[in-house]
Tab-separated table of C-alpha atoms in Angstrom:
chain	number	residue	atom	x	y	z
A	1	MET	CA	76.391	85.903	109.286
A	2	SER	CA	74.965	87.831	112.252
A	3	GLU	CA	72.064	90.277	111.917
A	4	LEU	CA	74.345	93.171	112.882
A	5	ASN	CA	76.871	92.255	110.200
A	6	GLN	CA	74.135	91.986	107.596
A	7	ARG	CA	73.535	95.695	108.101
A	8	ALA	CA	77.262	96.598	107.986
A	9	LEU	CA	77.213	97.170	104.253
A	10	ALA	CA	79.772	99.740	103.073
A	11	ALA	CA	81.182	101.135	99.834
A	12	LEU	CA	84.902	101.143	99.084
A	13	GLY	CA	84.727	104.916	98.680
A	14	GLU	CA	83.707	105.249	102.326
A	15	LEU	CA	86.631	103.284	103.712
A	16	ALA	CA	89.444	103.205	101.153
A	17	GLU	CA	89.765	106.693	99.734
A	18	GLU	CA	92.576	108.281	101.676
A	19	PRO	CA	94.245	110.975	99.555
A	20	VAL	CA	97.103	110.001	97.231
A	21	GLU	CA	99.639	112.657	96.268
A	22	GLN	CA	99.479	113.468	92.561
A	23	THR	CA	102.784	115.326	92.403
A	24	GLY	CA	104.676	112.957	90.136
A	25	PRO	CA	108.468	112.506	90.192
A	26	THR	CA	110.993	115.264	90.828
A	27	SER	CA	114.105	113.183	90.075
A	28	ALA	CA	114.994	109.621	89.030
A	29	PHE	CA	112.264	107.311	90.244
A	30	VAL	CA	110.770	103.823	90.293
A	31	TYR	CA	107.694	103.582	88.088
A	32	VAL	CA	104.815	101.129	88.485
A	33	ASP	CA	102.381	100.829	85.601
A	34	ILE	CA	99.859	98.186	84.607
A	35	SER	CA	102.474	96.111	82.781
A	36	SER	CA	104.438	95.903	86.045
A	37	ILE	CA	101.795	93.628	87.586
A	38	ASP	CA	101.829	89.865	87.241
A	39	ARG	CA	98.133	89.079	86.912
A	40	GLU	CA	98.641	85.478	87.981
A	41	THR	CA	100.402	86.157	91.282
A	42	LYS	CA	98.818	89.601	91.890
A	43	THR	CA	102.223	91.063	92.646
A	44	ILE	CA	104.388	93.856	91.250
A	45	THR	CA	107.195	92.086	89.422
A	46	GLU	CA	108.466	94.569	86.831
A	47	ALA	CA	108.750	98.032	88.349
A	48	LYS	CA	110.912	100.265	86.141
A	49	ASP	CA	113.834	102.513	87.097
A	50	LEU	CA	113.419	105.729	85.080
A	51	THR	CA	115.119	109.084	84.860
A	52	LEU	CA	113.045	112.247	85.163
A	53	SER	CA	113.300	112.834	81.397
A	54	GLN	CA	111.825	109.385	80.788
A	55	ALA	CA	108.765	110.028	82.943
A	56	PRO	CA	105.522	109.137	81.111
A	57	SER	CA	102.653	111.611	81.346
A	58	ARG	CA	100.750	109.073	83.491
A	59	ALA	CA	103.495	108.927	86.141
A	60	LYS	CA	101.692	110.994	88.805
A	61	GLN	CA	100.674	109.003	91.882
A	62	ARG	CA	103.094	108.759	94.803
A	63	LEU	CA	102.593	105.312	96.315
A	64	ARG	CA	102.958	104.060	99.888
A	65	ALA	CA	103.630	100.567	101.162
A	66	GLY	CA	100.262	98.930	101.823
A	67	ASP	CA	98.430	100.650	98.962
A	68	VAL	CA	96.272	98.358	96.867
A	69	LEU	CA	96.473	99.094	93.145
A	70	VAL	CA	93.501	98.333	90.902
A	71	SER	CA	93.917	98.703	87.151
A	72	MET	CA	90.987	100.625	85.711
A	73	THR	CA	91.707	99.311	82.214
A	74	ARG	CA	90.195	95.958	81.242
A	75	PRO	CA	89.041	95.063	84.749
A	76	ASN	CA	88.186	91.558	83.550
A	77	LEU	CA	91.943	90.859	83.604
A	78	ASN	CA	92.045	91.796	87.310
A	79	ALA	CA	95.464	93.455	87.364
A	80	VAL	CA	95.605	94.206	91.090
A	81	ALA	CA	98.522	94.219	93.523
A	82	LEU	CA	99.732	95.330	96.941
A	83	VAL	CA	102.573	97.876	97.127
A	84	PRO	CA	105.370	96.207	99.162
A	85	GLU	CA	107.753	97.962	101.563
A	86	GLN	CA	110.568	98.128	99.003
A	87	LEU	CA	108.370	100.164	96.652
A	88	ASP	CA	107.309	102.734	99.247
A	89	GLY	CA	107.607	106.125	97.528
A	90	ALA	CA	107.444	104.713	93.999
A	91	ILE	CA	105.408	106.556	91.376
A	92	GLY	CA	102.288	104.858	90.069
A	93	SER	CA	100.433	105.296	86.808
A	94	THR	CA	97.151	107.192	86.781
A	95	GLY	CA	95.781	104.060	85.132
A	96	PHE	CA	95.471	102.702	88.679
A	97	HIS	CA	92.838	103.499	91.235
A	98	VAL	CA	94.801	103.491	94.490
A	99	LEU	CA	92.961	102.098	97.522
A	100	ARG	CA	94.394	103.368	100.810
A	101	SER	CA	92.539	102.915	104.079
A	102	ARG	CA	92.841	103.324	107.855
A	103	TRP	CA	90.026	100.835	108.482
A	104	LEU	CA	90.724	98.038	106.031
A	105	ARG	CA	93.787	95.812	106.230
A	106	PRO	CA	95.734	95.973	102.938
A	107	ASP	CA	95.802	92.166	102.569
A	108	PHE	CA	92.047	92.009	103.294
A	109	LEU	CA	91.461	94.710	100.685
A	110	LEU	CA	93.690	92.931	98.144
A	111	ARG	CA	91.714	89.720	98.504
A	112	LEU	CA	88.429	91.623	98.250
A	113	VAL	CA	89.283	93.106	94.854
A	114	GLN	CA	90.253	89.627	93.597
A	115	SER	CA	86.759	88.293	94.267
A	116	GLN	CA	84.675	87.292	91.273
A	117	ARG	CA	81.871	89.622	92.317
A	118	PHE	CA	84.227	92.602	92.165
A	119	VAL	CA	85.586	91.541	88.769
A	120	ASP	CA	82.095	90.945	87.366
A	121	GLU	CA	80.652	94.226	88.630
A	122	MET	CA	83.590	96.261	87.317
A	123	SER	CA	83.534	94.450	83.954
A	124	ALA	CA	79.864	95.329	83.569
A	125	LEU	CA	80.683	99.045	83.973
A	126	VAL	CA	83.468	99.427	81.383
A	127	GLN	CA	83.290	102.326	78.963
A	128	GLY	CA	85.066	102.640	75.621
A	129	ALA	CA	85.753	100.027	72.959
A	130	LEU	CA	89.447	100.502	72.131
A	131	TYR	CA	90.424	101.315	75.711
A	132	PRO	CA	87.752	99.708	77.909
A	133	ALA	CA	88.021	101.040	81.456
A	134	VAL	CA	86.072	101.804	84.600
A	135	ARG	CA	86.138	105.109	86.457
A	136	PRO	CA	87.399	105.726	89.994
A	137	LYS	CA	83.837	106.396	91.096
A	138	ASP	CA	82.804	102.955	89.798
A	139	ILE	CA	85.372	101.287	92.033
A	140	ALA	CA	84.490	103.552	94.944
A	141	ALA	CA	80.822	102.558	94.647
A	142	PHE	CA	81.527	98.828	95.062
A	143	THR	CA	79.741	97.611	98.204
A	144	PHE	CA	80.784	94.831	100.559
A	145	THR	CA	80.145	93.616	104.085
A	146	PHE	CA	82.373	95.576	106.437
A	147	GLU	CA	84.247	93.633	109.110
A	148	THR	CA	86.014	94.866	112.232
A	149	PRO	CA	89.844	94.988	112.118
A	150	ALA	CA	90.029	91.936	114.388
A	151	GLN	CA	87.694	89.947	112.145
A	152	GLN	CA	89.627	91.093	109.069
A	153	THR	CA	92.768	89.662	110.663
A	154	ARG	CA	91.095	86.333	111.275
A	155	ILE	CA	89.676	86.204	107.745
A	156	VAL	CA	93.054	86.983	106.182
A	157	ALA	CA	94.770	84.329	108.302
A	158	LYS	CA	92.255	81.702	107.204
A	159	LEU	CA	92.542	82.787	103.572
A	160	GLU	CA	96.333	82.526	103.743
A	161	GLU	CA	96.016	79.029	105.168
A	162	LEU	CA	93.599	77.792	102.521
A	163	LEU	CA	94.960	79.641	99.523
A	164	SER	CA	98.607	78.793	100.231
A	165	ASP	CA	97.768	75.097	99.864
A	166	LEU	CA	95.815	75.844	96.710
A	167	ASP	CA	98.666	77.967	95.325
A	168	ALA	CA	101.139	75.151	95.973
A	169	GLY	CA	98.979	72.786	93.949
A	170	VAL	CA	98.616	75.305	91.132
A	171	ALA	CA	102.397	75.825	91.065
A	172	GLU	CA	102.896	72.071	90.632
A	173	LEU	CA	100.365	71.983	87.794
A	174	LYS	CA	102.056	74.884	86.004
A	175	ALA	CA	105.452	73.251	86.453
A	176	ALA	CA	104.017	70.138	84.820
A	177	GLN	CA	102.696	72.283	81.963
A	178	LYS	CA	106.173	73.686	81.372
A	179	LYS	CA	107.688	70.208	81.405
A	180	LEU	CA	105.221	69.043	78.775
A	181	ALA	CA	105.950	72.087	76.595
A	182	HIS	CA	109.674	71.382	76.978
A	183	TYR	CA	109.094	67.748	76.045
A	184	ARG	CA	107.294	68.821	72.857
A	185	GLN	CA	110.333	70.858	71.872
A	186	SER	CA	112.730	68.072	72.821
A	187	LEU	CA	110.720	65.694	70.649
A	188	LEU	CA	110.949	68.029	67.639
A	189	LYS	CA	114.653	68.589	68.236
A	190	ALA	CA	115.296	64.845	68.331
A	191	ALA	CA	113.238	64.371	65.161
A	192	VAL	CA	114.935	66.978	62.958
A	193	GLU	CA	118.406	66.024	64.205
A	194	GLY	CA	117.829	62.306	63.583
A	195	ALA	CA	118.046	61.072	67.178
A	196	LEU	CA	114.366	60.095	67.201
A	197	THR	CA	114.863	57.697	64.287
A	198	ALA	CA	118.359	56.422	65.135
A	199	ALA	CA	117.078	52.971	66.132
A	200	TRP	CA	114.879	52.867	63.027
A	201	ARG	CA	117.863	53.616	60.762
A	202	ALA	CA	119.861	50.843	62.373
A	203	LYS	CA	117.245	48.327	61.209
A	204	ASN	CA	116.095	49.819	57.919
A	205	THR	CA	117.709	50.762	54.608
A	206	PRO	CA	115.438	53.063	52.567
A	207	SER	CA	115.271	52.481	48.825
A	208	GLU	CA	115.623	56.230	48.278
A	209	THR	CA	118.083	58.423	50.166
A	210	GLY	CA	117.503	62.035	51.146
A	211	ALA	CA	119.822	63.148	48.323
A	212	GLN	CA	117.858	61.086	45.780
A	213	LEU	CA	114.584	62.490	47.141
A	214	LEU	CA	115.928	66.030	46.731
A	215	GLU	CA	117.017	65.286	43.167
A	216	ARG	CA	113.560	63.912	42.361
A	217	ILE	CA	111.914	67.010	43.892
A	218	LEU	CA	114.157	69.349	41.892
A	219	THR	CA	113.349	67.491	38.681
A	220	GLU	CA	109.613	67.725	39.351
A	221	ARG	CA	109.991	71.371	40.371
A	222	ARG	CA	111.556	72.238	37.000
A	223	ALA	CA	108.985	70.157	35.113
A	224	ARG	CA	106.168	72.124	36.759
A	225	TRP	CA	107.772	75.419	35.798
A	226	GLU	CA	108.197	74.309	32.202
A	227	ALA	CA	104.590	73.118	32.024
A	228	LYS	CA	103.366	76.518	33.226
A	229	GLN	CA	105.565	78.310	30.722
A	230	ARG	CA	104.232	76.176	27.857
A	231	ALA	CA	100.670	76.893	29.004
A	232	LYS	CA	101.393	80.641	28.947
A	233	PHE	CA	102.850	80.486	25.437
A	234	ALA	CA	99.846	78.490	24.254
A	235	GLU	CA	97.402	80.918	25.828
A	236	GLN	CA	99.150	83.809	24.079
A	237	GLY	CA	99.278	81.894	20.794
A	238	LYS	CA	103.079	82.064	20.716
A	239	THR	CA	105.726	79.527	19.814
A	240	PRO	CA	108.211	79.063	22.662
A	241	PRO	CA	111.438	80.928	21.803
A	242	LYS	CA	114.752	79.141	21.426
A	243	ASP	CA	116.434	78.074	24.668
A	244	TRP	CA	113.497	79.316	26.753
A	245	GLN	CA	114.145	76.522	29.276
A	246	LYS	CA	117.442	78.202	30.165
A	247	LYS	CA	115.458	81.006	31.848
A	248	TYR	CA	114.401	78.655	34.585
A	249	PRO	CA	115.153	80.390	37.928
A	250	GLU	CA	117.271	77.904	39.840
A	251	PRO	CA	116.327	77.719	43.530
A	252	VAL	CA	118.865	78.915	46.054
A	253	GLN	CA	121.067	76.230	47.557
A	254	PRO	CA	121.446	76.049	51.348
A	255	ASP	CA	124.489	77.583	53.006
A	256	THR	CA	125.866	74.614	54.955
A	257	THR	CA	128.646	76.568	56.641
A	258	ASP	CA	128.733	75.718	60.353
A	259	LEU	CA	125.748	73.401	60.006
A	260	PRO	CA	125.925	70.128	61.963
A	261	GLU	CA	126.717	66.815	60.303
A	262	LEU	CA	123.597	64.946	59.272
A	263	PRO	CA	122.771	61.287	59.844
A	264	GLU	CA	123.598	58.837	57.060
A	265	GLY	CA	121.130	59.110	54.200
A	266	TRP	CA	120.140	62.712	54.991
A	267	VAL	CA	120.948	65.852	52.986
A	268	TRP	CA	120.642	69.607	53.439
A	269	ALA	CA	118.070	71.363	51.237
A	270	SER	CA	116.769	74.911	51.121
A	271	VAL	CA	113.118	75.840	51.579
A	272	GLU	CA	113.051	77.160	48.023
A	273	GLN	CA	114.329	73.844	46.656
A	274	LEU	CA	111.453	71.985	48.306
A	275	ALA	CA	108.729	74.448	47.240
A	276	SER	CA	107.623	74.660	43.641
A	277	GLU	CA	105.858	77.956	44.359
A	278	SER	CA	105.861	80.571	47.095
A	279	SER	CA	103.805	83.724	47.407
A	280	TYR	CA	102.305	86.466	49.556
A	281	GLY	CA	98.602	86.535	50.330
A	282	THR	CA	95.901	89.057	49.492
A	283	SER	CA	95.552	92.504	51.054
A	284	VAL	CA	91.882	92.748	50.067
A	285	LYS	CA	89.627	93.865	52.909
A	286	CYS	CA	87.752	91.042	54.628
A	287	SER	CA	84.836	90.890	57.042
A	288	TYR	CA	82.666	88.373	58.847
A	289	GLU	CA	79.531	89.547	57.054
A	290	SER	CA	80.674	89.389	53.437
A	291	ASN	CA	80.112	86.298	51.299
A	292	GLY	CA	83.330	86.214	49.287
A	293	THR	CA	86.202	83.737	49.471
A	294	PRO	CA	87.188	82.533	52.971
A	295	VAL	CA	90.554	84.123	53.807
A	296	LEU	CA	92.827	82.632	56.456
A	297	ARG	CA	94.555	85.106	58.771
A	298	ILE	CA	97.110	84.951	61.590
A	299	PRO	CA	94.557	83.670	64.172
A	300	ASN	CA	93.857	80.720	61.870
A	301	VAL	CA	97.501	79.593	61.970
A	302	SER	CA	97.551	77.725	65.260
A	303	SER	CA	100.317	75.501	66.594
A	304	GLY	CA	101.017	73.248	63.649
A	305	GLY	CA	97.527	73.157	62.172
A	306	LEU	CA	94.763	75.309	60.782
A	307	ASP	CA	92.016	76.676	63.012
A	308	LEU	CA	88.949	77.328	60.853
A	309	ARG	CA	86.678	78.629	63.610
A	310	ASP	CA	87.310	82.364	63.154
A	311	ILE	CA	87.060	82.994	59.421
A	312	LYS	CA	86.631	86.240	57.533
A	313	PHE	CA	85.588	86.540	53.896
A	314	SER	CA	86.828	88.786	51.096
A	315	THR	CA	84.570	91.748	50.378
A	316	VAL	CA	85.310	91.537	46.653
A	317	ASN	CA	85.785	88.694	44.217
A	318	LEU	CA	89.407	87.572	44.450
A	319	GLY	CA	89.240	85.973	41.026
A	320	ILE	CA	91.169	82.891	42.104
A	321	ASP	CA	90.821	79.480	40.529
A	322	ARG	CA	91.279	76.100	42.155
A	323	SER	CA	95.024	76.116	41.548
A	324	ASP	CA	95.360	79.429	43.438
A	325	ALA	CA	93.366	78.243	46.460
A	326	LEU	CA	95.056	76.550	49.384
A	327	ASP	CA	95.617	72.860	48.833
A	328	VAL	CA	97.098	69.822	50.542
A	329	GLY	CA	100.868	70.258	50.691
A	330	ASP	CA	100.765	74.040	51.222
A	331	VAL	CA	102.512	75.503	54.250
A	332	LEU	CA	101.370	78.872	55.635
A	333	VAL	CA	103.962	80.941	57.508
A	334	ILE	CA	103.353	84.109	59.547
A	335	ARG	CA	105.660	86.696	58.014
A	336	THR	CA	105.067	89.743	60.220
A	337	ASN	CA	103.865	90.360	63.769
A	338	GLY	CA	104.503	92.485	66.825
A	339	SER	CA	105.672	89.381	68.682
A	340	ILE	CA	108.931	87.820	67.515
A	341	ARG	CA	107.665	84.468	68.798
A	342	LEU	CA	104.859	84.471	66.245
A	343	VAL	CA	107.001	85.377	63.248
A	344	GLY	CA	107.665	82.191	61.335
A	345	ARG	CA	104.943	80.220	63.089
A	346	ALA	CA	103.501	77.895	60.511
A	347	ALA	CA	100.718	75.474	59.707
A	348	ALA	CA	100.505	72.817	57.037
A	349	VAL	CA	97.424	72.032	54.979
A	350	VAL	CA	97.168	68.292	55.537
A	351	THR	CA	93.582	67.611	54.423
A	352	ASN	CA	91.271	68.985	51.770
A	353	LEU	CA	89.508	72.145	52.907
A	354	PRO	CA	85.690	72.146	52.695
A	355	GLN	CA	85.737	74.905	50.050
A	356	PRO	CA	88.383	77.040	48.291
A	357	HIS	CA	90.266	79.162	50.838
A	358	PHE	CA	92.867	81.875	50.276
A	359	PHE	CA	95.172	83.634	52.742
A	360	ALA	CA	95.938	87.168	53.917
A	361	SER	CA	99.002	89.302	53.198
A	362	TYR	CA	100.520	88.752	56.649
A	363	LEU	CA	101.085	85.140	55.649
A	364	LEU	CA	103.411	83.420	53.188
A	365	ARG	CA	102.488	80.302	51.235
A	366	LEU	CA	104.972	77.568	50.385
A	367	ARG	CA	103.614	75.021	47.921
A	368	CYS	CA	105.589	71.823	48.251
A	369	VAL	CA	106.450	69.593	45.312
A	370	GLU	CA	106.304	66.329	47.255
A	371	THR	CA	103.127	66.224	49.368
A	372	THR	CA	103.495	62.778	50.946
A	373	SER	CA	105.113	64.207	54.075
A	374	VAL	CA	107.585	66.932	53.077
A	375	HIS	CA	105.124	69.740	53.896
A	376	ARG	CA	104.702	68.357	57.421
A	377	TRP	CA	108.455	67.828	57.710
A	378	ILE	CA	109.121	71.490	56.816
A	379	LEU	CA	106.596	72.444	59.499
A	380	ALA	CA	108.468	70.335	62.067
A	381	VAL	CA	111.773	72.022	61.158
A	382	LEU	CA	110.229	75.512	61.365
A	383	THR	CA	108.822	74.680	64.821
A	384	ALA	CA	111.862	72.928	66.299
A	385	PRO	CA	114.243	74.954	68.543
A	386	ALA	CA	116.957	75.318	65.886
A	387	GLY	CA	114.387	76.439	63.322
A	388	ARG	CA	112.903	79.003	65.702
A	389	GLN	CA	116.391	80.331	66.453
A	390	TRP	CA	117.208	80.628	62.745
A	391	LEU	CA	113.987	82.541	62.046
A	392	GLU	CA	114.256	84.889	65.026
A	393	GLU	CA	117.898	85.736	64.267
A	394	ARG	CA	116.975	86.761	60.720
A	395	ALA	CA	113.692	88.560	61.344
A	396	ALA	CA	113.939	92.272	60.576
A	397	SER	CA	112.440	94.712	63.076
A	398	SER	CA	110.867	98.099	62.414
A	399	ALA	CA	108.352	100.239	64.322
A	400	GLY	CA	107.611	97.453	66.780
A	401	GLN	CA	106.965	94.885	64.040
A	402	HIS	CA	109.085	91.848	63.226
A	403	ASN	CA	109.216	90.482	59.687
A	404	ILE	CA	110.670	87.509	57.855
A	405	SER	CA	110.799	88.103	54.124
A	406	LEU	CA	110.025	85.452	51.550
A	407	SER	CA	113.512	85.741	50.070
A	408	THR	CA	115.033	85.107	53.501
A	409	LEU	CA	112.731	82.178	54.192
A	410	HIS	CA	113.780	80.649	50.869
A	411	THR	CA	117.368	80.314	52.144
A	412	MET	CA	116.465	78.444	55.321
A	413	PRO	CA	118.324	75.113	55.449
A	414	ILE	CA	116.150	72.023	55.922
A	415	PRO	CA	117.649	68.691	57.024
A	416	LEU	CA	116.024	66.232	54.628
A	417	PRO	CA	115.834	62.521	55.493
A	418	PRO	CA	114.476	59.811	53.193
A	419	LEU	CA	110.743	60.013	52.686
A	420	ILE	CA	109.998	56.788	54.585
A	421	GLU	CA	112.072	58.001	57.549
A	422	GLN	CA	110.217	61.320	57.540
A	423	SER	CA	106.918	59.471	57.731
A	424	PHE	CA	108.135	57.335	60.634
A	425	ALA	CA	109.413	60.389	62.563
A	426	LEU	CA	106.232	62.367	61.927
A	427	THR	CA	104.100	59.453	63.160
A	428	GLU	CA	106.196	59.290	66.329
A	429	ILE	CA	105.733	63.039	66.834
A	430	GLN	CA	101.994	62.794	66.277
A	431	ASP	CA	101.547	59.841	68.656
A	432	ASN	CA	103.579	61.499	71.400
A	433	ASN	CA	101.840	64.842	70.912
A	434	GLU	CA	98.449	63.185	71.265
A	435	ALA	CA	99.555	61.709	74.597
A	436	ILE	CA	100.971	65.083	75.655
A	437	GLY	CA	97.729	66.776	74.621
A	438	LYS	CA	95.693	64.502	76.869
A	439	GLN	CA	97.938	65.352	79.811
A	440	GLU	CA	97.725	69.059	79.009
A	441	ASP	CA	93.924	68.855	78.867
A	442	ALA	CA	93.864	67.177	82.290
A	443	ILE	CA	96.123	69.882	83.727
A	444	SER	CA	93.999	72.664	82.186
A	445	LEU	CA	90.893	71.144	83.759
A	446	SER	CA	92.613	70.974	87.149
A	447	LEU	CA	93.707	74.611	86.834
A	448	LYS	CA	90.133	75.668	86.022
A	449	GLN	CA	88.880	73.725	89.036
A	450	SER	CA	91.529	75.382	91.216
A	451	ALA	CA	90.483	78.834	89.980
A	452	ALA	CA	86.851	78.013	90.771
A	453	GLN	CA	87.823	76.750	94.212
A	454	ARG	CA	89.763	79.968	94.848
A	455	GLN	CA	86.700	82.023	94.050
A	456	ASN	CA	84.530	79.807	96.242
A	457	ILE	CA	86.900	80.430	99.137
A	458	LEU	CA	86.927	84.186	98.521
A	459	ARG	CA	83.145	84.280	98.197
A	460	ALA	CA	82.770	82.450	101.521
A	461	ALA	CA	85.283	84.782	103.173
A	462	PHE	CA	83.451	87.961	102.190
A	463	ALA	CA	80.033	86.466	102.835
A	464	GLY	CA	80.948	85.856	106.501
A	465	GLU	CA	80.924	82.060	106.038
A	466	LEU	CA	84.639	81.277	106.347
A	467	VAL	CA	85.405	82.479	109.875
A	468	PRO	CA	82.895	82.712	112.762
A	469	GLN	CA	82.293	86.065	114.415
A	470	ASP	CA	83.831	86.655	117.840
A	471	PRO	CA	80.984	87.805	120.135
A	472	SER	CA	83.469	89.854	122.167
A	473	ASP	CA	84.218	92.084	119.149
A	474	GLU	CA	82.521	95.403	118.755
A	475	PRO	CA	79.726	94.914	116.171
A	476	ALA	CA	80.927	95.926	112.708
A	477	SER	CA	77.761	97.975	112.159
A	478	VAL	CA	78.510	100.082	115.262
A	479	LEU	CA	82.095	100.717	114.121
A	480	LEU	CA	80.874	101.588	110.624
A	481	GLU	CA	78.422	104.162	111.988
A	482	ARG	CA	81.198	105.746	114.030
A	483	ILE	CA	83.438	105.936	110.951
A	484	ARG	CA	80.641	107.531	108.958
A	485	ALA	CA	80.020	110.062	111.709
A	486	GLU	CA	83.732	110.912	111.771
A	487	ARG	CA	83.787	111.370	107.992
A	488	ALA	CA	80.700	113.570	108.124
A	489	ALA	CA	82.279	115.757	110.808
A	490	GLN	CA	85.466	116.109	108.762
A	491	ALA	CA	83.422	117.056	105.701
A	492	VAL	CA	81.761	119.875	107.641
A	493	LEU	CA	85.139	121.183	108.801
A	494	LYS	CA	86.494	121.145	105.245
A	495	LYS	CA	83.465	122.924	103.794
A	496	PRO	CA	84.553	126.435	102.728
A	497	ARG	CA	82.767	129.365	104.292
A	498	GLY	CA	80.852	131.646	101.954
A	499	ARG	CA	81.783	135.326	101.732
A	500	LYS	CA	79.501	137.904	103.245
A	501	VAL	CA	77.968	140.214	100.700
A	502	LYS	CA	78.724	143.862	101.496
A	503	SER	CA	75.748	146.207	101.578
A	504	ALA	CA	75.732	149.029	99.076
């Protein structure tokens, strides 16, 4: 960087604060808010067509093509974008700081506000906990090395050259990610429909069919209920009344109408038939600091397994015994959430937990009778495409929340193969998922490296290291001084004259 350019240090407020009309809409309009921006591509992808009566209170700023929008909320997410020609005249949210300049190219400015230094400096200035945001004056105070328009053009051209190649590589990596996610779903679909084990069935004849397994589970289910009832009578010092076994609540049978034909040896069962118990969790307040029982919450129900890294503890004694605590064979299901994709997401307890754990009220617990593999099989069915469709079609919605009730979940049909076939299918799923996971980890690492390379390129660009200066250009420092002089002169002209005080 030349000595002259080292002194050409400017603030965004000096060069990118042309006035933006704050008149808002007067008729039907196109609205751009923070949710309209794709943070990955830094483009406006979801502008909204609204009538005047639908105008939010934040719909104030009349945008021009070439404006650079910077979200003031959660600047660490870097929701920034350039207003394209087709959105000239759109109305922007006041949640944006609009950068408009005669001296900075819009594409140069857009790249500048994507730099890590900008993101870091803005993130360090956020105010507010629930709605963390920076102020317009914080953005305006950001300093950078000013370049002449000609040098800006050269920098942008070089950035486009380098970043377009990088973007192409990132697009390929993300496409590979999607293919792997699709393969996971295809694997589950093949498993719960029987295609994954078709070759296995052709060579093997299980000693117990799916129907016989279901009958054995139902027998054990009833035996457990009767044992609990006898224990209650004994605790109360009562003799069991006549025909008390007839009060056994029979589990709901699956509705097989329009269900596909199952492979030989399989049978349809309901969730309730396979679970000896099912229940809601506790609504007791929990915190990180308390020393009560560990309580699993929605964040602990990850994709298929339990994540025990972020645990809260009950603030009071829950009074649970070992039989109440989560145990191997339990399946936890998210029953309510703002995202329909999370409702019904489940995790199975497959190993002993280090100490007794309970679960929160936003979760449901299914306690399976047969714990060899049935709990993991139910999890596979819940996660497979057909299971997700069944859950999402039956989830009730209210006030932005989606909910699957326990009674509804009980009726969910489960295709039940023989136990030995379940184990074979689940092993195949696990082995393939481990291989997929390794590929996903490699892709994630490559994406992180690409993001770091992007920032290295941007840092070099705005440090004057990417493109050499053209000695025939006017020095940036000279141009900057002229701009400052022009701004100072305009400020004097705009300064209101004071009134003369009349003498008495």
